[in-house]
mmCIF file of C-alpha atoms and ligand atoms in Angstrom:
data_model
loop_
_atom_site.group_PDB
_atom_site.id
_atom_site.type_symbol
_atom_site.label_atom_id
_atom_site.label_comp_id
_atom_site.label_asym_id
_atom_site.label_seq_id
_atom_site.Cartn_x
_atom_site.Cartn_y
_atom_site.Cartn_z
ATOM 1 C CA MET A 4 15.852 -9.758 0.555
ATOM 2 C CA ASN A 5 17.439 -11.825 -2.526
ATOM 3 C CA ASN A 6 20.111 -10.562 -4.397
ATOM 4 C CA GLY A 7 19.212 -6.376 -3.254
ATOM 5 C CA ILE A 8 16.260 -6.749 -4.173
ATOM 6 C CA PRO A 9 13.543 -6.192 -1.393
ATOM 7 C CA THR A 10 11.260 -8.613 -1.461
ATOM 8 C CA HIS A 11 8.149 -6.568 0.407
ATOM 9 C CA VAL A 12 8.388 -2.793 0.150
ATOM 10 C CA ALA A 13 5.736 -0.374 0.296
ATOM 11 C CA ILE A 14 5.049 3.277 -0.800
ATOM 12 C CA ILE A 15 2.628 6.144 1.270
ATOM 13 C CA MET A 16 2.180 8.171 -1.776
ATOM 14 C CA ASP A 17 1.785 11.131 -1.000
ATOM 15 C CA GLY A 18 1.082 14.855 -2.476
ATOM 16 C CA ASN A 19 -0.373 14.790 -5.501
ATOM 17 C CA GLY A 20 -2.947 17.951 -3.454
ATOM 18 C CA ARG A 21 0.049 19.901 -4.100
ATOM 19 C CA TRP A 22 1.554 18.320 -7.156
ATOM 20 C CA ALA A 23 -1.710 20.014 -8.489
ATOM 21 C CA THR A 24 -1.679 23.283 -6.217
ATOM 22 C CA ARG A 25 1.768 24.680 -7.317
ATOM 23 C CA GLN A 26 0.362 24.083 -11.255
ATOM 24 C CA GLY A 27 -2.988 25.614 -10.792
ATOM 25 C CA LYS A 28 -4.506 23.047 -11.269
ATOM 26 C CA LYS A 29 -7.650 21.298 -9.004
ATOM 27 C CA ARG A 30 -6.077 18.972 -5.798
ATOM 28 C CA THR A 31 -8.039 15.745 -8.135
ATOM 29 C CA GLU A 32 -6.119 15.877 -10.941
ATOM 30 C CA GLY A 33 -3.415 15.791 -8.546
ATOM 31 C CA HIS A 34 -4.817 12.130 -7.226
ATOM 32 C CA TYR A 35 -5.788 11.345 -11.398
ATOM 33 C CA ALA A 36 -2.213 11.546 -12.300
ATOM 34 C CA GLY A 37 -1.545 9.961 -9.198
ATOM 35 C CA TYR A 38 -2.991 6.986 -10.455
ATOM 36 C CA LYS A 39 -1.763 7.192 -13.924
ATOM 37 C CA ARG A 40 2.237 7.478 -12.090
ATOM 38 C CA LEU A 41 1.005 4.276 -10.310
ATOM 39 C CA LYS A 42 -0.096 1.989 -13.380
ATOM 40 C CA LYS A 43 3.329 2.974 -14.390
ATOM 41 C CA THR A 44 5.669 2.829 -11.291
ATOM 42 C CA ALA A 45 4.450 -0.535 -9.997
ATOM 43 C CA LEU A 46 4.565 -2.561 -12.776
ATOM 44 C CA TYR A 47 8.585 -1.510 -12.764
ATOM 45 C CA ILE A 48 8.490 -2.066 -9.265
ATOM 46 C CA LEU A 49 7.837 -5.599 -9.967
ATOM 47 C CA ASP A 50 9.329 -6.371 -12.909
ATOM 48 C CA LYS A 51 12.534 -5.998 -11.412
ATOM 49 C CA GLY A 52 11.585 -8.179 -9.042
ATOM 50 C CA VAL A 53 9.770 -7.231 -6.363
ATOM 51 C CA LYS A 54 7.196 -9.674 -4.930
ATOM 52 C CA TYR A 55 5.055 -7.688 -3.047
ATOM 53 C CA LEU A 56 4.112 -3.907 -3.072
ATOM 54 C CA SER A 57 1.543 -2.198 -0.901
ATOM 55 C CA VAL A 58 0.683 1.556 -1.129
ATOM 56 C CA PHE A 59 -1.217 3.323 0.528
ATOM 57 C CA ALA A 60 -3.829 4.737 -1.277
ATOM 58 C CA PHE A 61 -7.087 6.192 1.233
ATOM 59 C CA SER A 62 -7.085 6.217 4.658
ATOM 60 C CA THR A 63 -8.918 6.189 7.332
ATOM 61 C CA GLU A 64 -8.653 9.229 7.993
ATOM 62 C CA ASN A 65 -8.451 10.796 4.284
ATOM 63 C CA PHE A 66 -12.845 10.562 5.145
ATOM 64 C CA ALA A 67 -12.255 13.675 6.906
ATOM 65 C CA ARG A 68 -11.751 15.526 3.575
ATOM 66 C CA SER A 69 -13.829 17.495 1.552
ATOM 67 C CA LYS A 70 -17.275 15.842 0.771
ATOM 68 C CA GLU A 71 -16.333 16.712 -3.198
ATOM 69 C CA GLU A 72 -12.688 15.503 -2.407
ATOM 70 C CA VAL A 73 -13.189 12.113 -0.959
ATOM 71 C CA GLY A 74 -16.111 11.643 -3.802
ATOM 72 C CA TYR A 75 -13.909 12.379 -6.322
ATOM 73 C CA LEU A 76 -11.589 9.790 -4.420
ATOM 74 C CA MET A 77 -14.081 7.060 -4.604
ATOM 75 C CA ASP A 78 -15.290 7.183 -7.748
ATOM 76 C CA LEU A 79 -11.694 7.180 -9.045
ATOM 77 C CA PHE A 80 -11.391 3.546 -7.281
ATOM 78 C CA VAL A 81 -14.745 1.915 -8.793
ATOM 79 C CA LYS A 82 -13.261 3.643 -12.283
ATOM 80 C CA ALA A 83 -9.741 2.521 -12.410
ATOM 81 C CA PHE A 84 -10.617 -0.524 -10.752
ATOM 82 C CA HIS A 85 -12.739 -1.827 -13.233
ATOM 83 C CA LYS A 86 -10.574 -0.505 -16.407
ATOM 84 C CA GLU A 87 -7.351 -2.670 -14.984
ATOM 85 C CA THR A 88 -8.348 -6.045 -13.744
ATOM 86 C CA SER A 89 -7.496 -7.047 -17.024
ATOM 87 C CA PHE A 90 -4.440 -4.883 -17.218
ATOM 88 C CA PHE A 91 -3.251 -6.703 -13.947
ATOM 89 C CA VAL A 92 -4.794 -10.222 -14.828
ATOM 90 C CA ASP A 93 -2.320 -9.761 -18.557
ATOM 91 C CA HIS A 94 0.259 -8.606 -16.111
ATOM 92 C CA ASN A 95 -0.431 -11.501 -13.749
ATOM 93 C CA ILE A 96 -0.991 -9.433 -10.628
ATOM 94 C CA LYS A 97 -2.573 -10.583 -8.168
ATOM 95 C CA VAL A 98 -4.122 -7.550 -6.003
ATOM 96 C CA LEU A 99 -5.192 -7.820 -2.320
ATOM 97 C CA PHE A 100 -6.364 -4.454 -0.870
ATOM 98 C CA SER A 101 -6.295 -4.082 3.226
ATOM 99 C CA GLY A 102 -8.120 -2.340 5.357
ATOM 100 C CA ARG A 103 -12.026 -2.102 6.935
ATOM 101 C CA ARG A 104 -14.455 -2.706 4.495
ATOM 102 C CA GLU A 105 -16.642 0.268 7.010
ATOM 103 C CA PRO A 106 -18.232 2.337 5.783
ATOM 104 C CA LEU A 107 -16.703 2.085 2.497
ATOM 105 C CA SER A 108 -20.018 2.541 -0.858
ATOM 106 C CA ASP A 109 -21.032 -1.497 -2.087
ATOM 107 C CA GLU A 110 -19.848 -0.078 -5.591
ATOM 108 C CA VAL A 111 -16.713 0.077 -4.051
ATOM 109 C CA LEU A 112 -16.316 -2.829 -2.342
ATOM 110 C CA LYS A 113 -18.186 -4.559 -4.992
ATOM 111 C CA ILE A 114 -15.352 -3.979 -7.749
ATOM 112 C CA MET A 115 -12.989 -4.858 -4.818
ATOM 113 C CA ASP A 116 -14.006 -7.972 -4.778
ATOM 114 C CA LYS A 117 -14.353 -8.401 -8.533
ATOM 115 C CA VAL A 118 -10.262 -7.523 -8.882
ATOM 116 C CA VAL A 119 -9.556 -9.879 -6.382
ATOM 117 C CA SER A 120 -11.558 -12.781 -7.412
ATOM 118 C CA ASP A 121 -10.478 -12.167 -10.942
ATOM 119 C CA THR A 122 -6.862 -12.121 -10.311
ATOM 120 C CA LYS A 123 -6.647 -14.735 -7.139
ATOM 121 C CA ASP A 124 -4.350 -17.321 -9.294
ATOM 122 C CA CYS A 125 -1.997 -14.589 -10.650
ATOM 123 C CA THR A 126 1.802 -15.609 -9.635
ATOM 124 C CA GLY A 127 3.933 -12.767 -10.804
ATOM 125 C CA GLY A 128 3.566 -10.243 -8.358
ATOM 126 C CA VAL A 129 1.283 -8.592 -4.998
ATOM 127 C CA PHE A 130 -0.814 -5.833 -5.358
ATOM 128 C CA ASN A 131 -1.832 -4.610 -1.888
ATOM 129 C CA VAL A 132 -3.450 -1.482 -1.891
ATOM 130 C CA CYS A 133 -4.296 -0.748 1.625
ATOM 131 C CA LEU A 134 -7.615 1.983 1.198
ATOM 132 C CA ASN A 135 -9.624 2.933 4.064
ATOM 133 C CA TYR A 136 -6.550 1.608 5.748
ATOM 134 C CA GLY A 137 -4.971 2.410 9.839
ATOM 135 C CA ALA A 138 -2.481 0.611 10.934
ATOM 136 C CA GLN A 139 -3.685 1.114 15.070
ATOM 137 C CA ALA A 140 -7.084 -0.333 13.157
ATOM 138 C CA GLU A 141 -5.489 -3.346 11.922
ATOM 139 C CA ILE A 142 -3.578 -4.110 14.893
ATOM 140 C CA VAL A 143 -6.689 -4.054 16.872
ATOM 141 C CA ASP A 144 -8.674 -5.884 14.099
ATOM 142 C CA THR A 145 -6.241 -8.601 14.273
ATOM 143 C CA THR A 146 -6.529 -8.951 17.860
ATOM 144 C CA LYS A 147 -10.060 -9.450 17.855
ATOM 145 C CA LYS A 148 -10.256 -12.176 15.143
ATOM 146 C CA ILE A 149 -7.116 -13.825 17.740
ATOM 147 C CA ALA A 150 -9.203 -13.375 20.166
ATOM 148 C CA GLU A 151 -12.415 -14.640 18.299
ATOM 149 C CA LEU A 152 -10.412 -17.410 17.162
ATOM 150 C CA TYR A 153 -9.011 -18.045 20.236
ATOM 151 C CA LYS A 154 -12.689 -18.037 22.209
ATOM 152 C CA ALA A 155 -14.018 -20.453 19.542
ATOM 153 C CA GLY A 156 -11.068 -22.783 20.523
ATOM 154 C CA ARG A 157 -9.227 -22.956 17.472
ATOM 155 C CA ILE A 158 -5.970 -21.287 18.740
ATOM 156 C CA GLU A 159 -3.854 -21.806 21.388
ATOM 157 C CA LEU A 160 -2.192 -19.036 23.318
ATOM 158 C CA ASP A 161 1.405 -20.440 22.058
ATOM 159 C CA ASP A 162 0.256 -20.504 18.545
ATOM 160 C CA ILE A 163 0.621 -16.564 18.976
ATOM 161 C CA ASN A 164 3.998 -14.641 18.599
ATOM 162 C CA THR A 165 5.904 -12.061 16.891
ATOM 163 C CA ASP A 166 6.680 -14.171 13.598
ATOM 164 C CA SER A 167 2.802 -15.930 13.289
ATOM 165 C CA TYR A 168 1.480 -12.742 14.039
ATOM 166 C CA TYR A 169 1.220 -11.427 10.645
ATOM 167 C CA HIS A 170 -0.426 -14.239 9.740
ATOM 168 C CA TYR A 171 -3.296 -12.689 11.275
ATOM 169 C CA LEU A 172 -2.913 -9.234 10.048
ATOM 170 C CA TYR A 173 -6.024 -8.174 7.001
ATOM 171 C CA ASN A 174 -3.456 -10.388 4.360
ATOM 172 C CA ASP A 175 -0.518 -12.199 5.326
ATOM 173 C CA LEU A 176 2.593 -10.843 3.942
ATOM 174 C CA PRO A 177 6.109 -10.786 4.768
ATOM 175 C CA PRO A 178 7.387 -7.979 6.602
ATOM 176 C CA VAL A 179 8.257 -4.879 4.280
ATOM 177 C CA ASP A 180 12.206 -4.242 4.147
ATOM 178 C CA LEU A 181 11.959 -0.887 2.196
ATOM 179 C CA MET A 182 9.071 1.483 2.503
ATOM 180 C CA ILE A 183 9.209 5.060 0.227
ATOM 181 C CA ARG A 184 7.591 8.000 1.597
ATOM 182 C CA THR A 185 6.745 10.925 -0.886
ATOM 183 C CA SER A 186 6.638 14.418 -1.260
ATOM 184 C CA GLY A 187 8.314 15.485 1.974
ATOM 185 C CA GLU A 188 6.625 14.603 4.876
ATOM 186 C CA ILE A 189 8.571 12.468 7.414
ATOM 187 C CA ARG A 190 5.981 10.494 9.045
ATOM 188 C CA ILE A 191 4.440 7.053 9.167
ATOM 189 C CA SER A 192 0.433 8.674 9.257
ATOM 190 C CA ASN A 193 -0.578 5.415 11.141
ATOM 191 C CA PHE A 194 0.611 3.089 8.395
ATOM 192 C CA MET A 195 1.302 -0.577 8.467
ATOM 193 C CA LEU A 196 3.751 -0.252 11.464
ATOM 194 C CA TYR A 197 3.678 -3.503 12.265
ATOM 195 C CA SER A 198 5.308 -4.636 9.586
ATOM 196 C CA ILE A 199 7.433 -1.839 9.247
ATOM 197 C CA SER A 200 9.388 -2.546 12.824
ATOM 198 C CA TYR A 201 12.790 -4.013 10.229
ATOM 199 C CA ALA A 202 11.650 -1.628 7.238
ATOM 200 C CA GLU A 203 14.544 0.799 5.702
ATOM 201 C CA LEU A 204 12.909 4.437 5.449
ATOM 202 C CA TYR A 205 13.627 6.679 2.305
ATOM 203 C CA PHE A 206 11.854 10.011 2.327
ATOM 204 C CA THR A 207 12.104 12.073 -1.046
ATOM 205 C CA SER A 208 10.948 15.542 -1.656
ATOM 206 C CA THR A 209 9.805 14.254 -5.059
ATOM 207 C CA CYS A 210 5.469 14.205 -4.544
ATOM 208 C CA PHE A 211 4.027 10.565 -5.952
ATOM 209 C CA PRO A 212 2.695 11.975 -10.051
ATOM 210 C CA ASP A 213 6.290 12.838 -10.583
ATOM 211 C CA PHE A 214 7.518 9.606 -8.324
ATOM 212 C CA ASP A 215 8.931 7.636 -11.305
ATOM 213 C CA GLU A 216 10.864 4.618 -12.997
ATOM 214 C CA LYS A 217 13.948 7.285 -12.160
ATOM 215 C CA GLU A 218 12.972 7.607 -8.665
ATOM 216 C CA PHE A 219 12.510 4.702 -7.936
ATOM 217 C CA ASP A 220 15.736 3.308 -8.917
ATOM 218 C CA LYS A 221 17.252 6.189 -5.976
ATOM 219 C CA ALA A 222 15.307 4.864 -3.498
ATOM 220 C CA LEU A 223 16.332 1.267 -4.495
ATOM 221 C CA GLU A 224 19.958 2.793 -5.247
ATOM 222 C CA ASP A 225 19.867 4.037 -1.204
ATOM 223 C CA TYR A 226 19.034 1.102 -0.274
ATOM 224 C CA GLN A 227 21.570 -1.484 -1.846
ATOM 225 C CA LYS A 228 24.080 0.544 0.210
ATOM 226 C CA ARG A 229 23.111 0.289 3.676
ATOM 227 C CA ASN A 230 24.723 -2.484 5.754
ATOM 228 C CA ILE A 231 21.353 -4.753 6.790
ATOM 229 C CA THR A 232 21.569 -6.661 9.424
ATOM 230 C CA LYS A 233 17.911 -6.508 11.034
ATOM 231 C CA GLY A 234 18.994 -6.711 15.251
ATOM 232 C CA THR A 235 22.695 -8.990 14.357
ATOM 233 C CA VAL A 236 25.502 -7.703 14.508
ATOM 234 C CA LYS A 237 27.195 -5.353 11.578
HETATM 235 C C1 LIG B 521 -1.982 11.538 -1.535
HETATM 236 O O1 LIG B 521 -1.883 12.958 -1.640
HETATM 237 C C2 LIG B 521 -3.348 10.842 -1.370
HETATM 238 C C3 LIG B 521 -4.123 10.644 -0.606
HETATM 239 C C4 LIG B 521 -4.270 10.711 0.029
HETATM 240 C C5 LIG B 521 -5.089 10.343 -1.260
HETATM 241 P P1 LIG B 521 -2.426 14.475 -0.670
HETATM 242 O O2 LIG B 521 -3.743 14.371 -1.133
HETATM 243 O O3 LIG B 521 -2.044 13.472 0.163
HETATM 244 O O4 LIG B 521 -1.946 15.631 -1.369
HETATM 245 P P2 LIG B 521 -0.882 16.969 -0.195
HETATM 246 O O5 LIG B 521 0.132 16.101 0.489
HETATM 247 O O6 LIG B 521 -1.646 17.162 0.150
HETATM 248 O O7 LIG B 521 0.188 17.808 -1.699
HETATM 249 C C1 LIG B 522 -0.586 9.030 4.153
HETATM 250 O O1 LIG B 522 -1.612 11.061 3.852
HETATM 251 C C2 LIG B 522 -2.397 9.242 3.300
HETATM 252 C C3 LIG B 522 -2.001 8.397 2.246
HETATM 253 C C4 LIG B 522 -1.244 8.823 1.183
HETATM 254 C C5 LIG B 522 -3.033 7.396 0.807
HETATM 255 P P1 LIG B 522 -1.866 11.941 3.992
HETATM 256 O O2 LIG B 522 -1.608 13.071 3.899
HETATM 257 O O3 LIG B 522 -3.110 11.323 3.833
HETATM 258 O O4 LIG B 522 -0.758 11.686 5.275
HETATM 259 P P2 LIG B 522 -1.340 13.420 6.141
HETATM 260 O O5 LIG B 522 -1.905 13.786 6.671
HETATM 261 O O6 LIG B 522 0.046 14.419 6.018
HETATM 262 O O7 LIG B 522 0.273 12.459 7.801
HETATM 263 MG MG1 LIG B 523 -0.753 14.640 1.697
#
């Protein structure tokens, strides 16, 4: 944290479907509205001085949704990342992805790899998209990665500790300072379990397509009022 601005913010972008159905629209229209909102709100958050923004775009569990909805979302990822690659470059934003590659299609993987490669030298903030992401899977995958490195003689057991563990996660990012969930659900849903150990949690009933600049400012104000001690005396 620096000047009251959290270094790493993570958002569970929930409520797209309900936002749409409440207005008599299709759930997929909610996902499109969520994408448009994300573009504006993410830029605002990074402009405020937040260095790392992680967003939950699609969970491993979300593959259990209808074929139509999953298909729409995969299509939207491909179109949106194609369209926004220059937006990220113009705003100097480095894009990363967290999650398993299997069973994403080659088309989705190709655009993910392109946007990562095109933005790799950007220095104005990191936008970490959690896509086909599950935190338990991340911990399992990280454990396997560490075991392989150990087996190959590239690390010692003493190299592994609670701080160095971050280095082996899908991306080497600092711990989350502020975790936001929209739409009124008060649970974690398998999101960034290792990294949110000491995060301040903020829940709002606002659905993600309505989570605008003012809504983020409310979360930030709430965060700044808290007495953050991380295990030391108050
Ligand atoms: C979050 O909105 C976006 C994704 C999970 C892809 P939902 O689609 O979960 O919307 P609700 O929770 O059904 O309203
Ligand atoms: C979490 O939302 C995943 C994303 C926001 C992408 P869900 O809507 O999938 O979570 P549950 O099923 O309500 O826990
Ligand atoms: Mg939901």
